[in-house]
GROMACS .gro file of C-alpha atoms in nm:
model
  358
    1UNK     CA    1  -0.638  -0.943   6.574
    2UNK     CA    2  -0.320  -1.103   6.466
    3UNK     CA    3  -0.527  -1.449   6.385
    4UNK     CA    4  -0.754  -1.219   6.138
    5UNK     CA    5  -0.503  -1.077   5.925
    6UNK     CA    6  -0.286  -1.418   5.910
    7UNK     CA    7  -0.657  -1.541   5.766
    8UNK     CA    8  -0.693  -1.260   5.556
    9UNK     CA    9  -0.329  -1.260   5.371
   10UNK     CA   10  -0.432  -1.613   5.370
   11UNK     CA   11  -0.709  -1.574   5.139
   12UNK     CA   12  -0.518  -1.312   4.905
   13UNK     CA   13  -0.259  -1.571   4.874
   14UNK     CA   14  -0.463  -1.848   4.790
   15UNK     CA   15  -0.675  -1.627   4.556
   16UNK     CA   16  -0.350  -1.577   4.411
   17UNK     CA   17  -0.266  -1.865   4.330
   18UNK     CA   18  -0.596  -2.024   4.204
   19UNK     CA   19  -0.544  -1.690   3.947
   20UNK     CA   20  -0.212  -1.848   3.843
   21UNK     CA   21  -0.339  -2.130   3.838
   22UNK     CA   22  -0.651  -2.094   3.604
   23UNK     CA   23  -0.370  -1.912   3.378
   24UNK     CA   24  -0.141  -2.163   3.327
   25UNK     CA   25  -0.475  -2.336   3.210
   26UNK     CA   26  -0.604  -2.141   2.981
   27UNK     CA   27  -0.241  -2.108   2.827
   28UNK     CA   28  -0.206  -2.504   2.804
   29UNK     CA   29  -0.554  -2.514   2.633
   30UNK     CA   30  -0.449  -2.226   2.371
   31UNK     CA   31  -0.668  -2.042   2.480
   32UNK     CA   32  -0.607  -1.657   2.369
   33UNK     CA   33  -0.656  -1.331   2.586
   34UNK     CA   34  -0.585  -1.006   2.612
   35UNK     CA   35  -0.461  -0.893   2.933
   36UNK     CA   36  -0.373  -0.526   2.824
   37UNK     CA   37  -0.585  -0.275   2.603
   38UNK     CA   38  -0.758  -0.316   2.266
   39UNK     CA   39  -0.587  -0.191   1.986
   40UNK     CA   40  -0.642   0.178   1.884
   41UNK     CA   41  -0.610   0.349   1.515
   42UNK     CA   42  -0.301   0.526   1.553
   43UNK     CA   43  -0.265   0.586   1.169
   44UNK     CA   44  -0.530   0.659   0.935
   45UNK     CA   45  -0.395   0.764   0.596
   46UNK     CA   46  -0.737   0.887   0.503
   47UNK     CA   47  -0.806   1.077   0.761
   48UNK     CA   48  -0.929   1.396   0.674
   49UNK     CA   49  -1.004   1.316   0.357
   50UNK     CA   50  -1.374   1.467   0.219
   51UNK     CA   51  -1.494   1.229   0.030
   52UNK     CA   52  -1.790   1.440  -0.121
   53UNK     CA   53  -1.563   1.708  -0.265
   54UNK     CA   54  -1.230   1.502  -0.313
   55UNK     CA   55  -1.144   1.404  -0.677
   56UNK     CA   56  -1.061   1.061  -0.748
   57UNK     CA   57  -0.756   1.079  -1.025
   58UNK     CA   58  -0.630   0.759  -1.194
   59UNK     CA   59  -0.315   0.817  -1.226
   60UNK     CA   60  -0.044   0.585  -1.451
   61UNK     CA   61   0.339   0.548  -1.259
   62UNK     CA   62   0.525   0.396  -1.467
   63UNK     CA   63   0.547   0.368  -1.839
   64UNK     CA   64   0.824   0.363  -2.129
   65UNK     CA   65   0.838   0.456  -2.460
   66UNK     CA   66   1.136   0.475  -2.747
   67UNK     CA   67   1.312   0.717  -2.543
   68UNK     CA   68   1.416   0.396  -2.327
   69UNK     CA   69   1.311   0.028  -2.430
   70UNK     CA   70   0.936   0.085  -2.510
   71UNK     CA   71   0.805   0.023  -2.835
   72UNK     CA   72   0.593   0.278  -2.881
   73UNK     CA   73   0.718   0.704  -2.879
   74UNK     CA   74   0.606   0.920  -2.612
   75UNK     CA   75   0.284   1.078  -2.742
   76UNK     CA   76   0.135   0.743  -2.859
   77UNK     CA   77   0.148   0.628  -2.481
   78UNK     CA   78   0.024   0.990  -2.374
   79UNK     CA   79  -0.255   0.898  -2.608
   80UNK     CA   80  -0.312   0.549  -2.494
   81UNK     CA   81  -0.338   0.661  -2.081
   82UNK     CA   82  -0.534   0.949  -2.195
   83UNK     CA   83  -0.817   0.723  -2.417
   84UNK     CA   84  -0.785   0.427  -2.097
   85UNK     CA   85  -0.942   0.743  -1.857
   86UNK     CA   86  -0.603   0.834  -1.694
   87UNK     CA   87  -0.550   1.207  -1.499
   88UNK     CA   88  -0.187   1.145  -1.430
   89UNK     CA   89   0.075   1.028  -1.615
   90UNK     CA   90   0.434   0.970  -1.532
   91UNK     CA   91   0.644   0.846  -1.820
   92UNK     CA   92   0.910   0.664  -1.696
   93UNK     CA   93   1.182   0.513  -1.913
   94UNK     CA   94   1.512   0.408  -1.787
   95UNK     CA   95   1.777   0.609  -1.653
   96UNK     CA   96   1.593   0.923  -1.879
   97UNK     CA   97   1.355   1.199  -1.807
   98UNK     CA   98   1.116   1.190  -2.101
   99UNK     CA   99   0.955   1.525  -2.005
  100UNK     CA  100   0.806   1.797  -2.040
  101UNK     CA  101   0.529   1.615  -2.278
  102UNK     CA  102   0.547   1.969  -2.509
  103UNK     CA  103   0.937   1.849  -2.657
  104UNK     CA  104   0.666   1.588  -2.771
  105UNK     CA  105   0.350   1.778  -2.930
  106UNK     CA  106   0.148   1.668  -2.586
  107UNK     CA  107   0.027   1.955  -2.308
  108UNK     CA  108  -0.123   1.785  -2.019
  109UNK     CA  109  -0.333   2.074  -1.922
  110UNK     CA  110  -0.478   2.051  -2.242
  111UNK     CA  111  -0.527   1.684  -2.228
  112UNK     CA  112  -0.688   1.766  -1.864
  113UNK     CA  113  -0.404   1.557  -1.726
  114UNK     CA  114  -0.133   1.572  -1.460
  115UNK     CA  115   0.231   1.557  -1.616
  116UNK     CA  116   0.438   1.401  -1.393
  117UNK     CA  117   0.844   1.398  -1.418
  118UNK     CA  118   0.955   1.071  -1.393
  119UNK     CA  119   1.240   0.870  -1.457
  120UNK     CA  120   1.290   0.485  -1.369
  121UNK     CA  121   1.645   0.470  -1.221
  122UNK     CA  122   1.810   0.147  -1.353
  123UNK     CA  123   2.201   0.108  -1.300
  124UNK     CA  124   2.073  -0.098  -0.932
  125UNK     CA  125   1.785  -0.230  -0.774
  126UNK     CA  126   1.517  -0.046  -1.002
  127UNK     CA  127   1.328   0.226  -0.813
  128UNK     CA  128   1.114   0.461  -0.994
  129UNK     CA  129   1.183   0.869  -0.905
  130UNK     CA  130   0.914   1.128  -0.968
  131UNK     CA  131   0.818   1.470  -0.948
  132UNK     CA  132   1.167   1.595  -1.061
  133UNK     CA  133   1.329   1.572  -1.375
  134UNK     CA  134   1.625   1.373  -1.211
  135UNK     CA  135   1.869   1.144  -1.383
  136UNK     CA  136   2.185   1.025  -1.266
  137UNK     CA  137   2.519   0.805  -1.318
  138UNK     CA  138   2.494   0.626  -1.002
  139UNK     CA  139   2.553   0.246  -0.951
  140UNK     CA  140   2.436   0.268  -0.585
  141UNK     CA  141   2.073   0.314  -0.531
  142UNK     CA  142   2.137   0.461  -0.199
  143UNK     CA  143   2.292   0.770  -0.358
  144UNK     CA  144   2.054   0.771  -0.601
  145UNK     CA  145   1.756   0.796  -0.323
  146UNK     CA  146   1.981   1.084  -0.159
  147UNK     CA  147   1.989   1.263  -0.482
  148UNK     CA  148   1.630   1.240  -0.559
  149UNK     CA  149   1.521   1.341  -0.159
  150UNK     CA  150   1.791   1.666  -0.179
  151UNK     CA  151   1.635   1.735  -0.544
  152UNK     CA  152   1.262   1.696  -0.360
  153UNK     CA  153   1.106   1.411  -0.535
  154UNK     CA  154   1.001   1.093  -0.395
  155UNK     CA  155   1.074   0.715  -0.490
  156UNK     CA  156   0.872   0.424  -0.531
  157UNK     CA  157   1.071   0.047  -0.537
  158UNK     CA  158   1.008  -0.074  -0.894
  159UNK     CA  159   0.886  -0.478  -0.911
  160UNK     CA  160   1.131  -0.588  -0.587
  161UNK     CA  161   0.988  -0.931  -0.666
  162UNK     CA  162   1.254  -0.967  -0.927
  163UNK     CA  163   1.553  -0.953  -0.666
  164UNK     CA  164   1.446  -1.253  -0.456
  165UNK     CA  165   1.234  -1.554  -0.446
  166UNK     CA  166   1.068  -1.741  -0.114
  167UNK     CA  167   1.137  -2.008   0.087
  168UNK     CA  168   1.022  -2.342   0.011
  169UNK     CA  169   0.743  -2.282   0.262
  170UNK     CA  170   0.639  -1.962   0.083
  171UNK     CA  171   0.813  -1.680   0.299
  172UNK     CA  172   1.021  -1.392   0.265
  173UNK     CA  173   1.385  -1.470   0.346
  174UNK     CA  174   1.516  -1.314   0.691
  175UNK     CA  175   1.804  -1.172   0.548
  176UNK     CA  176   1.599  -1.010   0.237
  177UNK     CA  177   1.318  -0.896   0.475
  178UNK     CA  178   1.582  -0.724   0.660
  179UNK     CA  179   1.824  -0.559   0.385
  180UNK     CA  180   1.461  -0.399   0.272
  181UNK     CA  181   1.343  -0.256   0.625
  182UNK     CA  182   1.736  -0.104   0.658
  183UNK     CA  183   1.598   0.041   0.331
  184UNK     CA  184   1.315   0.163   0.433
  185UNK     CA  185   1.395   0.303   0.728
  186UNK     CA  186   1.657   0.504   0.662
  187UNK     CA  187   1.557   0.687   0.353
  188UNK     CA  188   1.189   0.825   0.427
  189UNK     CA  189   1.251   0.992   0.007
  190UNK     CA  190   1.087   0.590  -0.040
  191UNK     CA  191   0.751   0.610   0.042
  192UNK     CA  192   0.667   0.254  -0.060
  193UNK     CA  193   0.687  -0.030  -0.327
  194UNK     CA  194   0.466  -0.207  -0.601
  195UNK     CA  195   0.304  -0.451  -0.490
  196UNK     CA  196   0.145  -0.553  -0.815
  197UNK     CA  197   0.393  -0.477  -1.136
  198UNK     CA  198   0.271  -0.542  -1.535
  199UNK     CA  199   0.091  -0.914  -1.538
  200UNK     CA  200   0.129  -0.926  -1.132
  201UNK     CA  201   0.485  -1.119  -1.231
  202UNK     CA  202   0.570  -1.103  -0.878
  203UNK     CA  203   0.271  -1.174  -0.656
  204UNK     CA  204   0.488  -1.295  -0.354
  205UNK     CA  205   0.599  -0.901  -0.315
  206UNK     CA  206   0.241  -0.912  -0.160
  207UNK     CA  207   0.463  -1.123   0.100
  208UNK     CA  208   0.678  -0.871   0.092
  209UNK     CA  209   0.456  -0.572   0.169
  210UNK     CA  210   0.276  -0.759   0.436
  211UNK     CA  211   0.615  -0.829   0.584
  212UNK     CA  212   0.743  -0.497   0.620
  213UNK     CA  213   0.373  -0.369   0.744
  214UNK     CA  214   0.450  -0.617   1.010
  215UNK     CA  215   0.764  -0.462   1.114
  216UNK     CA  216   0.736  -0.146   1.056
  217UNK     CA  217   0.393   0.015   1.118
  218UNK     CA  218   0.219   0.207   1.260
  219UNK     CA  219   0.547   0.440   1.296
  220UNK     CA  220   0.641   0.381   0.921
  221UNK     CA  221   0.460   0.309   0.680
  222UNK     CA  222   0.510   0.181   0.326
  223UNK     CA  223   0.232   0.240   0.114
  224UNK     CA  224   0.100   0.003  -0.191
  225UNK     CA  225   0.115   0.071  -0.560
  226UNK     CA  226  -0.011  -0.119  -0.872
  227UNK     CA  227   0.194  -0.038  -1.207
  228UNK     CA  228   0.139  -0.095  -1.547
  229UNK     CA  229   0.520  -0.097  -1.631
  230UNK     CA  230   0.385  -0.071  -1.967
  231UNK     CA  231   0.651  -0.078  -2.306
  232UNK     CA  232   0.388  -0.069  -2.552
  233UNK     CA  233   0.048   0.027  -2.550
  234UNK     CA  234  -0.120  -0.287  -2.569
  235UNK     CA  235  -0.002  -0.292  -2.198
  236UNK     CA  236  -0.187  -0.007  -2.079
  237UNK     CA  237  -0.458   0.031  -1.845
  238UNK     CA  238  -0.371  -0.284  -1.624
  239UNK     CA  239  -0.331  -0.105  -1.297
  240UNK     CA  240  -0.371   0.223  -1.177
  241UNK     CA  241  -0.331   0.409  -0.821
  242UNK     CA  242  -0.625   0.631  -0.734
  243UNK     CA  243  -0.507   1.000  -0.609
  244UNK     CA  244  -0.740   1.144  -0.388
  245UNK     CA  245  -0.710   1.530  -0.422
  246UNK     CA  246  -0.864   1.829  -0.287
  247UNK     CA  247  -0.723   2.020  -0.589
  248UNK     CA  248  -0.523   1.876  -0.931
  249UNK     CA  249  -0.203   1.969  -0.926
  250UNK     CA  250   0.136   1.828  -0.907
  251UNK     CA  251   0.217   1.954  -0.575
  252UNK     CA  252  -0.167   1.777  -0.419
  253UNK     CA  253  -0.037   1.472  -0.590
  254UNK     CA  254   0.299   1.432  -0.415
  255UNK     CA  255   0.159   1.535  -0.087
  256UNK     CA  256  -0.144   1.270  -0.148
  257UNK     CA  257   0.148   1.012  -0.245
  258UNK     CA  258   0.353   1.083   0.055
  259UNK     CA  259   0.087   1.041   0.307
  260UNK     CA  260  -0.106   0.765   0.139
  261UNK     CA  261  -0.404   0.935   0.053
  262UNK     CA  262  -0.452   0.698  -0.243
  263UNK     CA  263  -0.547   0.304  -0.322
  264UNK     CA  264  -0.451   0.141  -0.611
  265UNK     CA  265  -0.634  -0.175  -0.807
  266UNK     CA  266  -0.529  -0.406  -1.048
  267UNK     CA  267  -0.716  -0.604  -1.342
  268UNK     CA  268  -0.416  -0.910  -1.322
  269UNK     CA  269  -0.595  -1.101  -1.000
  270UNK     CA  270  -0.866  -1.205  -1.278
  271UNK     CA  271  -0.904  -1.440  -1.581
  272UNK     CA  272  -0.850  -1.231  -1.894
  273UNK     CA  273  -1.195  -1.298  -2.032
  274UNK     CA  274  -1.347  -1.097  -1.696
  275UNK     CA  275  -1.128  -0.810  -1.644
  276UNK     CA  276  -1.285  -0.533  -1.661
  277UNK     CA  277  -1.199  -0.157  -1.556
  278UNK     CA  278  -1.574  -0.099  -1.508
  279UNK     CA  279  -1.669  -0.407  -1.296
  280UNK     CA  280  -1.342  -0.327  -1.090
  281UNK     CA  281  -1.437  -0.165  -0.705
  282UNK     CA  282  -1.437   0.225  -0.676
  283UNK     CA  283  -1.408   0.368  -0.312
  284UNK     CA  284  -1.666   0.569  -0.248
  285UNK     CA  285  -1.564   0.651   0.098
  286UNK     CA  286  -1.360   0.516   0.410
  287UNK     CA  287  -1.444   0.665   0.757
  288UNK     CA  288  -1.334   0.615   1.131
  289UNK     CA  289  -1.586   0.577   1.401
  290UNK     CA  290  -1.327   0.611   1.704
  291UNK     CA  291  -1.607   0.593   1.969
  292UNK     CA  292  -1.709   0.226   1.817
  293UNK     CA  293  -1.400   0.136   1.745
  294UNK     CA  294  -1.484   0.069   1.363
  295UNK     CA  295  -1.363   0.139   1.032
  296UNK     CA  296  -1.605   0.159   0.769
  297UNK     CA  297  -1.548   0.114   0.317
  298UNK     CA  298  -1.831   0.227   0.113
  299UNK     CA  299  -1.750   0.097  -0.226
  300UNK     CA  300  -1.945   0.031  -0.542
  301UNK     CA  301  -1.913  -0.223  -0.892
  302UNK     CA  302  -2.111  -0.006  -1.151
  303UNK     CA  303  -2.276   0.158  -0.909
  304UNK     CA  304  -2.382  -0.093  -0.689
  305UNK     CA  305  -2.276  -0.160  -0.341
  306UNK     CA  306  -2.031  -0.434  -0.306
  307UNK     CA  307  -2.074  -0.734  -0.159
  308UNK     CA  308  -1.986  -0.799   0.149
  309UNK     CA  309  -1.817  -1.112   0.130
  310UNK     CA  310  -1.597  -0.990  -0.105
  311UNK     CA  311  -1.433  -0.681   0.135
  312UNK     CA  312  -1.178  -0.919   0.328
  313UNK     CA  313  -0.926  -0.732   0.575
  314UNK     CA  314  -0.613  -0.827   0.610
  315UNK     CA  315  -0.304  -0.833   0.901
  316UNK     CA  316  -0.027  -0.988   0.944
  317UNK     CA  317  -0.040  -1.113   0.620
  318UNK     CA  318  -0.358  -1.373   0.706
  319UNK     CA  319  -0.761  -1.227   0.649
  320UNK     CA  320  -0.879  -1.144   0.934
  321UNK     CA  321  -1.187  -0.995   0.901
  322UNK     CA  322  -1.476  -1.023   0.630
  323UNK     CA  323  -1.757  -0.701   0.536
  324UNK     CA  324  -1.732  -0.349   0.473
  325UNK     CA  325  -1.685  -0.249   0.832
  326UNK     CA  326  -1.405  -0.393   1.093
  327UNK     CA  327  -1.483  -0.375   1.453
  328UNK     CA  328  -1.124  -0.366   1.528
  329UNK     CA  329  -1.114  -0.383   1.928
  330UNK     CA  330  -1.359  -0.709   1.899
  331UNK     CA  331  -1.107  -0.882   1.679
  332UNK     CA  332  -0.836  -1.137   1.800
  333UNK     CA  333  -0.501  -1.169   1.643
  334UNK     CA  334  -0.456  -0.789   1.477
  335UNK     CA  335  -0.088  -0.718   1.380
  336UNK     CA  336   0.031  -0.343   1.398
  337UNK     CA  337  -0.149  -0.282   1.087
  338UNK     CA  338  -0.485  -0.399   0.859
  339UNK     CA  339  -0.549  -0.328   0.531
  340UNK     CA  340  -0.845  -0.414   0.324
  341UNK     CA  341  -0.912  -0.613  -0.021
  342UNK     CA  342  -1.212  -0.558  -0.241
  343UNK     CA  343  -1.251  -0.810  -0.525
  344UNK     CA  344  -1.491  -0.736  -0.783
  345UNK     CA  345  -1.593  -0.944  -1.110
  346UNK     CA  346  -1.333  -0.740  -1.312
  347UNK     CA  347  -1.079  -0.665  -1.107
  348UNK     CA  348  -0.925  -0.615  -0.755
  349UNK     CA  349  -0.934  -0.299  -0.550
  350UNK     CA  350  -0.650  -0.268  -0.244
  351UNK     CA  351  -0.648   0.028   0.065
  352UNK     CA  352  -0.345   0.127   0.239
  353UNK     CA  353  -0.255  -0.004   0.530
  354UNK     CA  354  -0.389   0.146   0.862
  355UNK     CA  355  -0.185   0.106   1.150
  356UNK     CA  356  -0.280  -0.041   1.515
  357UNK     CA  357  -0.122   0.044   1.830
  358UNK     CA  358  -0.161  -0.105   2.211
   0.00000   0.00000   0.00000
């Protein structure tokens, strides 16, 4: 008896190590696996979201007029956003509340748009406050986001691209990735960033974004935004953030802003001669099929489907994935998060980021 179980821990420790071995293998070949489970959707920011009876509101972010350094006075760039197709307007000039539109000659439930308070707070790193009719003093934008979370508005960074620059090999700085997640993470009143400002002036805060997403989610997310940061009106209509909302009102809007129940596009990815709101992606739905393990976009370019080559899904800051649907738990090399890029002849159309978790 003793002579068969000295041959049969003989065998488990041989087995063992021909398993060890035939890892060490694989690993010196670079050879990728997954030892542990696939990744799971463990945040969906349109979740919930019914797509058949949801209204899709463009909504404008951030805007100035003579009240700050704009060219143009307040009802002019009511006007403008309200000829361009725009449900939602916050006017935003520095340091200055330029609302209610009525001081103005302007009523937004007239126009059939949403008037939202806004104010772009400008004495430190520029950070645009809305849904309260908030101005301050203070030098210190931490303060300032205290102030605007007691007051219950929220905050979106304003263009951070103009407060650093990459690395020679075209990454975010440690130390500037880092001061922004401290950000982030303390003051939930900032519920994300632009990632595409005016003439896309900064395209590395796409770095930026993707950097944070890497950090960060799923736990906390920082959602996307695309603003005109218009002074005059010949800069309107540029980019816009999509609101999806079960009903139009200014309360739906913050809660859709909070929770990222929005996307956001952008007419600067494209040659001037193309761009083109019309020829720009619309979302006509995004669903979750948990079973499969997929997550489906249904989008359309004048009412036709888009291609499918030109839905690419991003992580970690690389594509990943190409096609309207991503089979997630099939896919190699996901980060914590994925988000998705449509590109169509006019202009660029960009999801929030859904987060992954093992």
């Amino acid at each position: 008896m003793k002579h068969l179980w000295r041959g049969f821990f003989r065998h488990i420790l041989n087995l063992r190590v021909i398993c060890l071995a035939l890892s060490a293998c694989i690993w010196s070949l670079g050879v990728v696996t997954t030892w542990g489970s696939p990744p799971r959707l463990a945040l969906n920011p349109y979740e919930g979201v019914d797509w058949a009876q949801t209204q899709q509101i463009k909504a404008g972010l951030h805007a100035h007029t003579t009240e700050s350094d704009g060219s143009d006075p307040p009802e002019r760039m009511i006007d403008a956003y309200h000829r361009q197709g725009f449900g939602a307007l916050a006017l935003t000039d520095h340091n200055r509340c330029t609302w209610p539109w009525e001081r103005w000659g302007r009523d937004g439930s007239t126009l059939n748009m949403l008037a939202i308070p806004g104010n772009e707070l400008s004495r430190h790193h520029h950070a645009v406050s809305l849904f309260v009719p908030f101005e301050t003093s203070s030098s210190r934008l931490e303060v300032s986001l205290k102030e605007v979370a007691d007051r219950g508005g929220l905050v979106i960074l304003a263009h951070p691209g103009r407060y650093w620059k990459p690395t020679p090999e075209g990454a975010v700085p440690p130390e500037i990735l880092a001061n922004y997640l401290k950000l982030f993470a303390e003051h939930d009143v900032l519920v994300g960033m632009e990632v595409i400002n005016f003439e896309n002036r900064y395209p590395h805060d796409r770095l930026l974004w993707d950097g944070l997403l890497t950090k960060m989610m799923p736990g906390r997310p920082v959602w996307g935004f695309a603003n005109d940061d218009a002074h005059s009106r010949g800069a309107v209509g540029r980019n816009w953030v999509i609101l999806l909302l079960s009903e139009v009102s200014l309360s739906a809007a913050a809660d859709a802003l909070s929770k990222g129940r929005t996307y956001f596009a952008t007419l600067t990815t494209h040659d001037r001669l193309t761009r083109d709101p019309a020829k720009t992606p619309r979302i006509e739905r995004i669903w979750h099929d948990e079973e499969q393990g997929v997550i489906h976009i249904t989008a359309t370019v004048g009412g036709s489907p888009l291609s499918e080559e030109n839905c690419s899904w991003i992580s970690d800051g690389t594509v990943v994935h190409k096609g309207s649907q991503l089979p997630y738990r099939r896919i190699e090399n996901l980060g914590s998060y994925v988000r998705a890029e449509l590109r169509g002849p006019g202009g660029t159309t960009f999801t929030q980021p859904f987060g992954l978790a093992r």
